[in-house]
CSV table of C-alpha atoms in Angstrom, one decimal:
chain,number,residue,atom,x,y,z
A,1,MET,CA,42.7,14.3,10.1
A,2,SER,CA,44.0,15.3,13.6
A,3,ASP,CA,44.4,12.8,16.4
A,4,VAL,CA,41.8,14.5,18.6
A,5,ALA,CA,39.4,14.6,15.8
A,6,ARG,CA,40.2,10.8,14.9
A,7,SER,CA,39.8,9.7,18.4
A,8,THR,CA,36.3,11.2,18.7
A,9,ILE,CA,34.7,10.3,15.3
A,10,ALA,CA,34.0,6.8,14.1
A,11,PHE,CA,32.1,5.9,11.2
A,12,GLU,CA,31.0,2.3,11.4
A,13,GLY,CA,30.6,0.4,8.0
A,14,HIS,CA,27.8,-2.1,8.8
A,15,PHE,CA,26.0,-1.5,5.5
A,16,ALA,CA,29.2,-1.6,3.4
A,17,ARG,CA,30.4,-4.6,5.3
A,18,GLU,CA,27.2,-6.7,5.4
A,19,LEU,CA,25.8,-5.9,2.0
A,20,PRO,CA,28.7,-5.5,-0.4
A,21,GLU,CA,26.5,-6.5,-3.4
A,22,LEU,CA,24.6,-3.3,-2.8
A,23,ALA,CA,27.4,-0.9,-2.4
A,24,ILE,CA,30.3,0.3,-4.5
A,25,ALA,CA,33.4,1.8,-2.5
A,26,TRP,CA,33.7,5.5,-3.6
A,27,ARG,CA,35.0,8.9,-2.4
A,28,ALA,CA,33.5,12.3,-2.5
A,29,GLU,CA,34.9,14.7,-5.0
A,30,GLU,CA,37.3,17.4,-3.6
A,31,ALA,CA,35.6,20.7,-3.1
A,32,PRO,CA,37.9,23.5,-4.2
A,33,ASP,CA,36.7,25.9,-1.6
A,34,PRO,CA,34.4,24.4,0.9
A,35,GLN,CA,32.6,27.0,3.2
A,36,LEU,CA,30.1,26.1,5.9
A,37,LEU,CA,26.6,27.7,5.2
A,38,VAL,CA,24.5,26.2,8.0
A,39,LEU,CA,25.2,23.7,10.8
A,40,ASN,CA,22.6,22.0,12.8
A,41,GLN,CA,24.3,22.4,16.2
A,42,PRO,CA,21.8,20.3,18.2
A,43,LEU,CA,21.8,17.5,15.9
A,44,ALA,CA,25.7,17.7,15.9
A,45,VAL,CA,25.8,17.4,19.8
A,46,GLU,CA,23.2,14.5,19.7
A,47,LEU,CA,25.4,12.7,17.4
A,48,GLY,CA,28.3,13.1,19.4
A,49,PHE,CA,30.2,15.7,17.2
A,50,ASP,CA,32.0,18.8,18.6
A,51,PRO,CA,30.2,21.6,16.8
A,52,ASP,CA,33.3,23.8,17.2
A,53,PHE,CA,35.3,21.1,15.2
A,54,LEU,CA,32.7,20.9,12.5
A,55,ARG,CA,32.9,24.6,12.0
A,56,SER,CA,36.8,24.2,11.6
A,57,PRO,CA,38.3,24.0,8.1
A,58,GLU,CA,39.0,20.3,8.8
A,59,GLY,CA,35.5,19.8,10.3
A,60,VAL,CA,33.9,21.3,7.2
A,61,ARG,CA,36.1,18.9,5.1
A,62,LEU,CA,34.8,16.0,7.2
A,63,LEU,CA,31.1,17.1,6.6
A,64,ILE,CA,31.7,16.8,2.7
A,65,GLY,CA,33.5,13.6,2.8
A,66,ASN,CA,36.9,15.0,2.1
A,67,ALA,CA,38.7,14.5,5.3
A,68,LEU,CA,37.5,11.0,6.8
A,69,PRO,CA,39.0,8.8,9.4
A,70,GLU,CA,41.2,6.3,7.8
A,71,GLU,CA,39.0,3.5,8.7
A,72,ALA,CA,35.8,4.9,7.1
A,73,THR,CA,34.4,3.0,4.1
A,74,PRO,CA,32.2,5.4,2.1
A,75,VAL,CA,30.0,3.6,-0.4
A,76,ALA,CA,27.4,4.5,-3.2
A,77,GLN,CA,24.5,2.5,-2.4
A,78,GLY,CA,22.7,0.6,-5.3
A,79,TYR,CA,18.9,0.5,-5.6
A,80,ALA,CA,16.1,0.1,-8.1
A,81,GLY,CA,12.6,2.0,-8.3
A,82,HIS,CA,9.5,2.6,-9.9
A,83,GLN,CA,9.7,6.5,-10.8
A,84,PHE,CA,6.5,7.7,-11.7
A,85,GLY,CA,5.3,4.2,-12.2
A,86,TRP,CA,8.0,3.1,-14.6
A,87,TYR,CA,10.6,0.5,-13.4
A,88,SER,CA,14.2,1.5,-13.6
A,89,PRO,CA,16.4,-1.6,-12.6
A,90,ARG,CA,19.5,0.2,-11.6
A,91,LEU,CA,19.3,3.8,-10.0
A,92,GLY,CA,21.4,4.0,-6.9
A,93,ASP,CA,23.4,7.1,-5.6
A,94,GLY,CA,24.4,8.9,-8.4
A,95,ARG,CA,25.4,11.9,-6.6
A,96,ALA,CA,25.3,10.8,-2.9
A,97,LEU,CA,27.6,8.8,-0.6
A,98,LEU,CA,27.0,6.8,2.6
A,99,LEU,CA,29.9,7.7,4.8
A,100,GLY,CA,29.0,5.2,7.4
A,101,GLU,CA,26.9,4.9,10.6
A,102,ILE,CA,27.4,6.8,13.8
A,103,ALA,CA,26.3,5.7,17.2
A,104,GLY,CA,24.5,8.5,18.9
A,105,ALA,CA,24.4,9.2,22.7
A,106,ASP,CA,21.4,6.7,22.9
A,107,GLY,CA,23.5,4.1,21.1
A,108,THR,CA,21.2,4.0,18.0
A,109,LEU,CA,23.0,3.8,14.9
A,110,ARG,CA,22.3,6.6,12.2
A,111,ASP,CA,23.5,7.0,8.6
A,112,ILE,CA,25.8,10.0,7.8
A,113,HIS,CA,25.2,10.5,4.1
A,114,LEU,CA,26.0,13.1,1.5
A,115,LYS,CA,24.1,14.7,-1.4
A,116,GLY,CA,26.0,16.5,-4.0
A,117,SER,CA,29.2,15.1,-3.4
A,118,GLY,CA,30.0,14.2,-7.0
A,119,ARG,CA,29.6,11.6,-9.7
A,120,THR,CA,29.4,7.9,-8.8
A,121,PRO,CA,29.2,4.8,-11.0
A,122,PHE,CA,25.5,5.2,-10.5
A,123,ALA,CA,25.4,8.7,-11.9
A,124,ARG,CA,24.3,7.8,-15.5
A,125,ASN,CA,24.2,11.1,-17.3
A,126,GLY,CA,24.1,13.3,-14.2
A,127,ASP,CA,26.9,15.6,-13.0
A,128,GLY,CA,26.8,14.3,-9.5
A,129,GLN,CA,26.5,17.9,-8.1
A,130,ALA,CA,23.9,19.9,-6.3
A,131,ALA,CA,23.1,23.6,-6.1
A,132,ILE,CA,22.9,25.5,-2.8
A,133,GLY,CA,19.1,26.2,-3.3
A,134,PRO,CA,17.9,22.6,-3.3
A,135,MET,CA,20.1,21.6,-0.6
A,136,MET,CA,18.9,24.4,1.7
A,137,ARG,CA,15.3,23.4,0.7
A,138,GLU,CA,16.0,20.0,2.1
A,139,TYR,CA,17.7,21.4,5.3
A,140,ILE,CA,14.6,23.8,5.9
A,141,VAL,CA,11.9,21.4,5.3
A,142,SER,CA,13.3,18.4,7.0
A,143,GLU,CA,13.9,20.4,10.2
A,144,SER,CA,10.4,21.8,9.9
A,145,MET,CA,9.1,18.1,9.6
A,146,CYS,CA,11.2,17.1,12.7
A,147,ALA,CA,9.7,20.0,14.6
A,148,LEU,CA,6.1,18.9,13.5
A,149,ASN,CA,6.9,15.4,15.1
A,150,ILE,CA,6.8,13.7,11.8
A,151,PRO,CA,9.4,10.9,11.3
A,152,THR,CA,12.0,12.2,8.8
A,153,THR,CA,15.7,12.1,7.8
A,154,ARG,CA,17.6,15.2,9.3
A,155,SER,CA,19.9,17.7,8.0
A,156,LEU,CA,23.3,18.3,9.7
A,157,ALA,CA,25.0,20.9,7.5
A,158,VAL,CA,25.0,22.5,4.1
A,159,VAL,CA,28.4,23.3,2.8
A,160,ALA,CA,29.3,25.5,-0.2
A,161,THR,CA,31.8,23.7,-2.4
A,162,GLY,CA,33.2,26.7,-4.3
A,163,ARG,CA,32.3,25.0,-7.6
A,164,GLN,CA,29.8,26.2,-10.1
A,165,VAL,CA,26.8,23.8,-11.2
A,166,GLN,CA,25.3,24.0,-14.5
A,167,ARG,CA,21.5,24.1,-14.5
A,168,GLU,CA,19.5,26.4,-16.6
A,169,THR,CA,22.3,29.0,-15.3
A,170,LEU,CA,25.4,28.6,-13.5
A,171,LEU,CA,24.7,28.2,-9.8
A,172,PRO,CA,27.1,27.9,-6.7
A,173,GLY,CA,27.2,24.3,-5.7
A,174,ALA,CA,26.8,22.7,-2.2
A,175,VAL,CA,26.7,19.5,-0.4
A,176,LEU,CA,24.2,18.3,2.1
A,177,THR,CA,25.1,16.3,5.1
A,178,ARG,CA,22.0,14.1,5.8
A,179,VAL,CA,21.3,12.0,8.7
A,180,ALA,CA,18.9,9.0,8.7
A,181,SER,CA,17.9,5.9,10.6
A,182,SER,CA,19.1,4.2,7.5
A,183,HIS,CA,18.7,4.6,3.7
A,184,LEU,CA,17.2,1.2,3.1
A,185,ARG,CA,14.3,1.7,0.7
A,186,VAL,CA,11.7,-0.3,-1.2
A,187,GLY,CA,13.8,0.2,-4.1
A,188,SER,CA,16.8,-1.5,-2.3
A,189,PHE,CA,14.7,-4.7,-2.1
A,190,GLN,CA,13.8,-4.4,-5.7
A,191,TYR,CA,17.3,-4.4,-6.5
A,192,ALA,CA,18.2,-7.3,-4.6
A,193,ARG,CA,15.2,-9.4,-5.7
A,194,ALA,CA,15.9,-8.5,-9.4
A,195,SER,CA,19.5,-10.0,-8.9
A,196,ASN,CA,17.9,-13.4,-8.3
A,197,ASP,CA,20.4,-13.7,-5.4
A,198,MET,CA,18.2,-15.1,-2.5
A,199,ASP,CA,21.0,-14.9,-0.1
A,200,LEU,CA,21.5,-11.4,-0.7
A,201,LEU,CA,17.8,-10.8,-0.4
A,202,ARG,CA,17.5,-12.5,3.0
A,203,ARG,CA,20.5,-10.8,4.3
A,204,LEU,CA,19.0,-7.5,3.3
A,205,ALA,CA,15.9,-8.4,5.1
A,206,ASP,CA,17.7,-9.6,8.1
A,207,HIS,CA,19.6,-6.3,8.2
A,208,ALA,CA,16.5,-4.1,8.0
A,209,ILE,CA,14.8,-6.4,10.8
A,210,GLU,CA,17.9,-5.9,13.1
A,211,ARG,CA,18.0,-2.0,12.3
A,212,HIS,CA,14.4,-1.0,12.2
A,213,HIS,CA,11.9,-3.9,13.1
A,214,PRO,CA,13.7,-6.1,15.8
A,215,SER,CA,10.6,-7.5,17.3
A,216,SER,CA,10.0,-9.2,13.7
A,217,ALA,CA,13.0,-11.3,14.5
A,218,GLY,CA,11.3,-13.5,17.2
A,219,GLU,CA,8.2,-14.1,14.9
A,220,THR,CA,7.4,-17.4,13.5
A,221,ASN,CA,7.4,-15.7,10.0
A,222,PRO,CA,9.9,-12.9,10.3
A,223,TYR,CA,9.7,-11.7,6.9
A,224,LEU,CA,5.8,-11.4,6.8
A,225,SER,CA,6.3,-9.5,10.2
A,226,LEU,CA,8.6,-7.2,8.4
A,227,LEU,CA,6.2,-6.6,5.7
A,228,LYS,CA,3.5,-5.7,8.2
A,229,GLY,CA,6.0,-3.5,10.2
A,230,VAL,CA,6.8,-1.5,6.9
A,231,ILE,CA,3.2,-1.1,6.0
A,232,SER,CA,2.4,0.3,9.5
A,233,VAL,CA,5.1,2.8,9.7
A,234,GLN,CA,4.5,4.0,6.2
A,235,ALA,CA,0.6,4.1,6.8
A,236,LYS,CA,1.2,6.3,9.8
A,237,LEU,CA,3.7,8.5,8.1
A,238,VAL,CA,1.5,9.3,5.2
A,239,ALA,CA,-1.5,9.9,7.4
A,240,GLN,CA,0.8,12.6,9.2
A,241,TRP,CA,1.9,14.2,5.9
A,242,MET,CA,-1.9,14.7,5.0
A,243,LEU,CA,-2.8,16.1,8.5
A,244,VAL,CA,-0.3,19.0,7.9
A,245,GLY,CA,-0.9,19.5,4.3
A,246,PHE,CA,2.6,18.1,3.2
A,247,VAL,CA,2.9,17.1,-0.5
A,248,HIS,CA,6.2,15.1,-1.1
A,249,GLY,CA,6.1,15.5,-4.8
A,250,VAL,CA,8.2,12.4,-5.9
A,251,MET,CA,6.9,9.3,-4.1
A,252,ASN,CA,9.0,6.7,-6.2
A,253,THR,CA,9.7,3.4,-4.5
A,254,ASP,CA,13.4,4.5,-4.2
A,255,ASN,CA,12.0,7.3,-2.1
A,256,MET,CA,10.0,5.0,0.4
A,257,THR,CA,12.1,4.1,3.4
A,258,VAL,CA,11.8,0.7,5.3
A,259,SER,CA,12.2,2.8,8.5
A,260,GLY,CA,9.1,4.9,8.1
A,261,GLU,CA,11.2,8.1,7.8
A,262,THR,CA,10.5,10.8,5.2
A,263,ILE,CA,13.2,11.0,2.6
A,264,ASP,CA,14.0,13.1,-0.4
A,265,TYR,CA,12.9,16.8,-0.3
A,266,GLY,CA,13.2,17.5,-3.8
A,267,PRO,CA,9.8,19.0,-5.4
A,268,CYS,CA,8.0,19.0,-2.1
A,269,ALA,CA,5.8,21.7,-0.8
A,270,PHE,CA,3.4,22.5,2.0
A,271,MET,CA,-0.2,23.1,0.6
A,272,GLU,CA,-1.8,26.6,1.3
A,273,GLY,CA,-5.2,26.9,0.0
A,274,PHE,CA,-6.8,23.6,0.7
A,275,ASP,CA,-7.0,21.5,-2.6
A,276,PRO,CA,-7.0,17.8,-2.7
A,277,GLY,CA,-5.5,18.0,-6.2
A,278,ALA,CA,-2.5,20.0,-5.3
A,279,VAL,CA,0.6,19.2,-7.3
A,280,TYR,CA,3.8,21.2,-6.9
A,281,SER,CA,6.4,19.2,-8.8
A,282,SER,CA,7.3,20.5,-12.2
A,283,ILE,CA,7.7,17.1,-13.6
A,284,ASP,CA,4.4,15.5,-12.2
A,285,ASP,CA,2.4,16.4,-15.1
A,286,MET,CA,-0.3,13.7,-14.6
A,287,GLY,CA,-0.7,14.5,-10.9
A,288,ARG,CA,0.4,10.9,-9.9
A,289,TYR,CA,1.9,12.4,-6.6
A,290,ALA,CA,-1.0,14.9,-5.8
A,291,TYR,CA,-1.9,15.5,-2.2
A,292,ARG,CA,-5.1,13.5,-2.3
A,293,SER,CA,-3.2,10.4,-4.2
A,294,GLN,CA,-0.4,10.1,-1.6
A,295,PRO,CA,-2.2,7.3,0.4
A,296,VAL,CA,-3.0,5.4,-2.8
A,297,VAL,CA,0.6,5.8,-4.1
A,298,ALA,CA,1.9,4.6,-0.7
A,299,GLU,CA,-0.3,1.5,-0.8
A,300,TRP,CA,0.9,0.8,-4.3
A,301,ASN,CA,4.7,1.0,-3.4
A,302,LEU,CA,4.2,-1.2,-0.6
A,303,ALA,CA,2.7,-3.7,-2.8
A,304,ARG,CA,6.0,-3.5,-4.7
A,305,PHE,CA,7.9,-4.1,-1.6
A,306,ALA,CA,5.7,-7.4,-1.0
A,307,GLU,CA,6.5,-8.6,-4.4
A,308,SER,CA,10.1,-8.1,-3.7
A,309,ILE,CA,10.2,-10.2,-0.5
A,310,ALA,CA,7.3,-12.8,-1.5
A,311,THR,CA,9.9,-15.6,-1.8
A,312,LEU,CA,11.1,-15.0,1.8
A,313,ILE,CA,7.5,-15.1,3.2
A,314,HIS,CA,6.6,-18.4,1.9
A,315,GLU,CA,8.3,-20.8,-0.6
A,316,ASP,CA,4.9,-21.5,-2.1
A,317,GLU,CA,3.9,-18.7,-4.5
A,318,GLU,CA,0.3,-18.8,-3.9
A,319,GLN,CA,0.5,-18.9,-0.2
A,320,ALA,CA,3.1,-16.0,-0.4
A,321,VAL,CA,0.8,-14.0,-2.4
A,322,HIS,CA,-2.2,-14.7,0.0
A,323,LEU,CA,-0.2,-13.8,3.0
A,324,ALA,CA,1.2,-10.6,1.3
A,325,VAL,CA,-2.3,-9.4,0.1
A,326,GLU,CA,-3.7,-10.0,3.6
A,327,ALA,CA,-1.0,-8.0,5.1
A,328,LEU,CA,-1.5,-5.1,2.5
A,329,ASN,CA,-5.2,-5.1,3.5
A,330,GLY,CA,-4.0,-3.6,6.9
A,331,PHE,CA,-2.7,-0.4,5.3
A,332,ARG,CA,-5.9,1.3,4.7
A,333,GLN,CA,-7.1,0.5,8.2
A,334,GLU,CA,-3.8,1.8,9.7
A,335,TYR,CA,-3.9,4.9,7.6
A,336,SER,CA,-7.6,5.7,8.3
A,337,ALA,CA,-7.4,5.2,12.0
A,338,THR,CA,-4.2,7.3,12.2
A,339,TRP,CA,-5.5,10.0,10.1
A,340,PHE,CA,-9.0,10.2,11.6
A,341,THR,CA,-7.3,10.3,15.3
A,342,GLY,CA,-5.2,13.2,14.1
A,343,MET,CA,-8.1,15.0,12.7
A,344,LYS,CA,-10.0,14.7,15.8
A,345,ALA,CA,-6.9,15.9,17.6
A,346,LYS,CA,-6.8,18.9,15.3
A,347,LEU,CA,-10.5,19.8,16.2
A,348,GLY,CA,-9.9,19.2,19.9
A,349,LEU,CA,-12.4,16.7,20.2
A,350,PRO,CA,-12.4,14.7,23.5
A,351,GLU,CA,-11.0,11.2,23.6
A,352,GLY,CA,-13.4,8.4,23.5
A,353,ILE,CA,-15.9,10.4,21.3
A,354,ASP,CA,-18.1,8.2,19.2
A,355,ASP,CA,-17.1,7.9,15.7
A,356,ASP,CA,-20.6,8.4,14.5
A,357,VAL,CA,-20.5,11.8,16.1
A,358,ALA,CA,-16.9,12.9,15.2
A,359,SER,CA,-16.9,11.8,11.4
A,360,PRO,CA,-19.7,14.0,10.2
A,361,VAL,CA,-18.0,16.9,12.1
A,362,VAL,CA,-14.7,16.3,10.3
A,363,ASP,CA,-16.3,15.6,6.9
A,364,GLU,CA,-18.6,18.5,6.9
A,365,LEU,CA,-15.8,21.0,7.9
A,366,LEU,CA,-13.4,19.5,5.2
A,367,GLN,CA,-16.1,20.4,2.6
A,368,LEU,CA,-16.3,23.9,3.7
A,369,VAL,CA,-12.6,24.4,3.7
A,370,GLN,CA,-12.4,22.8,0.2
A,371,GLU,CA,-15.1,24.9,-1.2
A,372,THR,CA,-13.4,28.3,-0.1
A,373,ARG,CA,-9.9,26.9,-0.7
A,374,ALA,CA,-9.1,28.3,2.8
A,375,ASP,CA,-5.5,28.4,3.9
A,376,TYR,CA,-5.1,24.8,5.5
A,377,THR,CA,-2.5,25.6,8.2
A,378,SER,CA,-3.8,29.2,9.2
A,379,PHE,CA,-7.5,27.9,9.2
A,380,PHE,CA,-6.8,25.0,11.7
A,381,ARG,CA,-4.8,27.3,13.8
A,382,SER,CA,-7.6,29.9,14.1
A,383,LEU,CA,-9.9,27.1,15.1
A,384,GLY,CA,-8.1,27.4,18.5
A,385,LEU,CA,-9.3,30.8,18.8
A,386,ALA,CA,-12.8,29.7,17.8
A,387,ALA,CA,-12.9,27.1,20.5
A,388,ARG,CA,-12.2,30.1,23.0
A,389,GLY,CA,-15.0,32.2,21.6
A,390,GLU,CA,-13.2,34.2,19.0
A,391,ALA,CA,-14.6,32.8,15.8
A,392,GLU,CA,-14.0,35.9,13.4
A,393,PRO,CA,-10.5,34.8,12.2
A,394,ALA,CA,-11.9,31.3,11.2
A,395,ARG,CA,-15.0,32.8,9.8
A,396,ARG,CA,-13.3,35.2,7.4
A,397,GLN,CA,-11.8,32.3,5.6
A,398,ILE,CA,-15.0,30.6,4.9
A,399,LEU,CA,-17.5,31.7,2.0
A,400,ASP,CA,-20.7,29.8,3.2
A,401,LEU,CA,-21.1,31.5,6.7
A,402,SER,CA,-24.6,30.1,7.5
A,403,ALA,CA,-23.3,26.5,7.0
A,404,PHE,CA,-20.0,27.5,9.0
A,405,ASP,CA,-22.0,29.0,11.9
A,406,ALA,CA,-24.0,25.9,12.1
A,407,TRP,CA,-21.0,23.7,12.2
A,408,LEU,CA,-19.4,25.9,14.8
A,409,GLU,CA,-22.4,25.4,17.1
A,410,ARG,CA,-22.5,21.7,16.7
A,411,TRP,CA,-18.7,21.5,17.2
A,412,ARG,CA,-18.6,24.0,20.3
A,413,ALA,CA,-21.2,21.7,21.9
A,414,LEU,CA,-18.8,18.9,21.9
A,415,SER,CA,-16.2,21.0,24.1
A,416,PRO,CA,-13.3,21.2,22.2
A,417,ASP,CA,-10.0,21.5,24.1
A,418,ALA,CA,-8.4,24.7,22.5
A,419,ASP,CA,-5.0,24.2,24.2
A,420,ALA,CA,-4.8,20.8,22.8
A,421,MET,CA,-5.5,22.0,19.4
A,422,ASP,CA,-2.7,24.5,19.7
A,423,ARG,CA,-0.3,21.7,20.5
A,424,VAL,CA,-1.1,19.8,17.1
A,425,ASN,CA,-2.0,22.8,14.8
A,426,PRO,CA,1.2,24.7,13.9
A,427,VAL,CA,1.4,28.5,13.4
A,428,TYR,CA,4.6,28.3,11.3
A,429,ILE,CA,5.3,26.1,8.2
A,430,PRO,CA,7.9,26.6,5.7
A,431,ARG,CA,5.7,28.8,3.6
A,432,ASN,CA,6.6,28.5,-0.2
A,433,HIS,CA,7.2,32.0,-0.8
A,434,LEU,CA,9.3,32.4,2.2
A,435,VAL,CA,11.4,29.2,1.3
A,436,GLU,CA,12.0,30.7,-2.2
A,437,GLU,CA,12.9,34.0,-0.6
A,438,ALA,CA,15.6,32.2,1.7
A,439,LEU,CA,16.7,30.0,-1.1
A,440,ALA,CA,17.4,32.9,-3.4
A,441,ALA,CA,19.2,34.8,-0.8
A,442,ALA,CA,21.4,31.8,0.3
A,443,THR,CA,22.4,31.4,-3.3
A,444,GLU,CA,23.7,34.9,-3.3
A,445,GLY,CA,25.7,34.3,0.0
A,446,ASP,CA,23.2,35.5,2.5
A,447,THR,CA,21.9,32.9,4.9
A,448,GLY,CA,20.1,35.4,7.1
A,449,PRO,CA,16.6,34.7,5.7
A,450,THR,CA,17.3,30.9,6.1
A,451,GLU,CA,18.4,31.3,9.6
A,452,GLN,CA,15.0,33.4,10.2
A,453,LEU,CA,12.9,30.9,8.7
A,454,LEU,CA,14.4,28.0,10.5
A,455,ALA,CA,14.0,29.9,13.9
A,456,ALA,CA,10.2,30.1,13.2
A,457,VAL,CA,9.6,26.5,11.7
A,458,SER,CA,11.8,24.9,14.5
A,459,ASP,CA,9.4,25.9,17.0
A,460,PRO,CA,6.1,25.7,15.1
A,461,PHE,CA,3.4,25.4,17.7
A,462,ARG,CA,4.3,28.4,19.8
A,463,GLU,CA,3.1,31.8,18.4
A,464,ARG,CA,5.6,34.7,18.8
A,465,PRO,CA,5.5,38.3,18.4
A,466,GLY,CA,7.6,39.5,15.4
A,467,LEU,CA,7.1,36.5,13.3
A,468,GLU,CA,3.6,37.4,11.9
A,469,ARG,CA,4.9,37.3,8.3
A,470,TYR,CA,5.9,33.4,8.8
A,471,ALA,CA,2.5,32.7,9.6
A,472,GLU,CA,0.8,34.4,6.6
A,473,PRO,CA,0.0,32.8,3.4
A,474,ALA,CA,1.8,33.7,0.2
A,475,PRO,CA,0.6,37.2,-1.4
A,476,GLU,CA,-1.4,36.7,-4.7
A,477,SER,CA,1.4,38.1,-6.7
A,478,PHE,CA,3.3,34.9,-5.8
A,479,GLY,CA,1.2,32.9,-8.2
A,480,PRO,CA,1.1,29.2,-8.8
A,481,TYR,CA,3.8,27.4,-7.3
A,482,ARG,CA,6.2,24.8,-8.8
A,483,THR,CA,9.1,23.0,-7.4
A,484,PHE,CA,12.0,21.4,-9.0
A,485,CYS,CA,14.2,18.4,-8.4
A,486,GLY,CA,17.5,20.3,-8.8
A,487,THR,CA,19.4,17.7,-10.8
């Protein structure tokens, strides 16, 4: 690495240094012909990187871990997890590496992490590789989530490796450079607890408190406060998913962060026709992670987190269980409050409106939308027009027009704020057919459709001429949608 690059880039090694039991020192596989496919320039600047350097051959090699500063200590992280309800004691970064932490312009530490960088000791039977399509999916959807103001990991770059990856067919390989507040997961705590090393568990909890929930350090019971903090951020996060119709698809405990950020965009999708039972993951045969089940699953995952740190909460098991259950009881209250507040905002209802007035307005509308399976995103956006007196775009999406007209009359009597509605109801989301179109083109070497889709979803609330197709649901010929993990 050049002296100039070395002087401006510093990967900290806090996780590797403080929690060596959860880390295996490892290096990314050398890519035979790395080529930059997409770079998130605003995020690069925010992190203190020079975008021009990152576009250079040496910068591209840095982005995939092939040209790191000498002092960097890349590691594969160890964690456990419940996958579709079944416990796996040793998962870990099978095809990923934590390069280290970067202090951004505001001084906040953020992880720089790779996906698809090669086999690690956690790889089991996997090949450690990733194909261009799934990495581009994560880039597109995570940047959309960020623009929707939903806590999420970010994507800094996708780099083609020049190596072919064997899936159903041979596909061109790629590495995603991911940015996160951290990669601490519920599964990290499950892994530490299973080791029966209480010192490790305590150090992990202290690390999480310092990194994400610093106010807990001053509490009488900091670990109970940590539990409550994680419950709170996850309740709010899942409520935000539900408000935009996002279906994560693989809500395993190793995919639930302590920070409250969305992580792992494998078999995810945005719901189009409103269907509480919507499932898009090809491997979720039983619908465990269906749209309507996401709050229930989140609560279940958080119970596993509580089990993992119970011994830190109180030395008496019975007392620990009592305190943990009491904390977990707060999940539904926090989730419901966040979701209901968000739904009132989507309908432009005035602040301070009585819940007894707002609740039937919300419930009756959702029933009408569900009966019709109206397009979730475009319907709520069209209500902004209805609030301005132009009801037809919304009416066209509903079957029971007499019931909807009666609802409209009651709703308009509440003086909904159309401008406020437009600030929370997006025009553009990563429509599934457009995502697939972009991924297919990128796989063939054409990133144009990806760039065009990103331009739409990165500014989701402002309707712009020329982008009409990015606001339209998939054509009927697209058929039922299924997504895949890509491993």
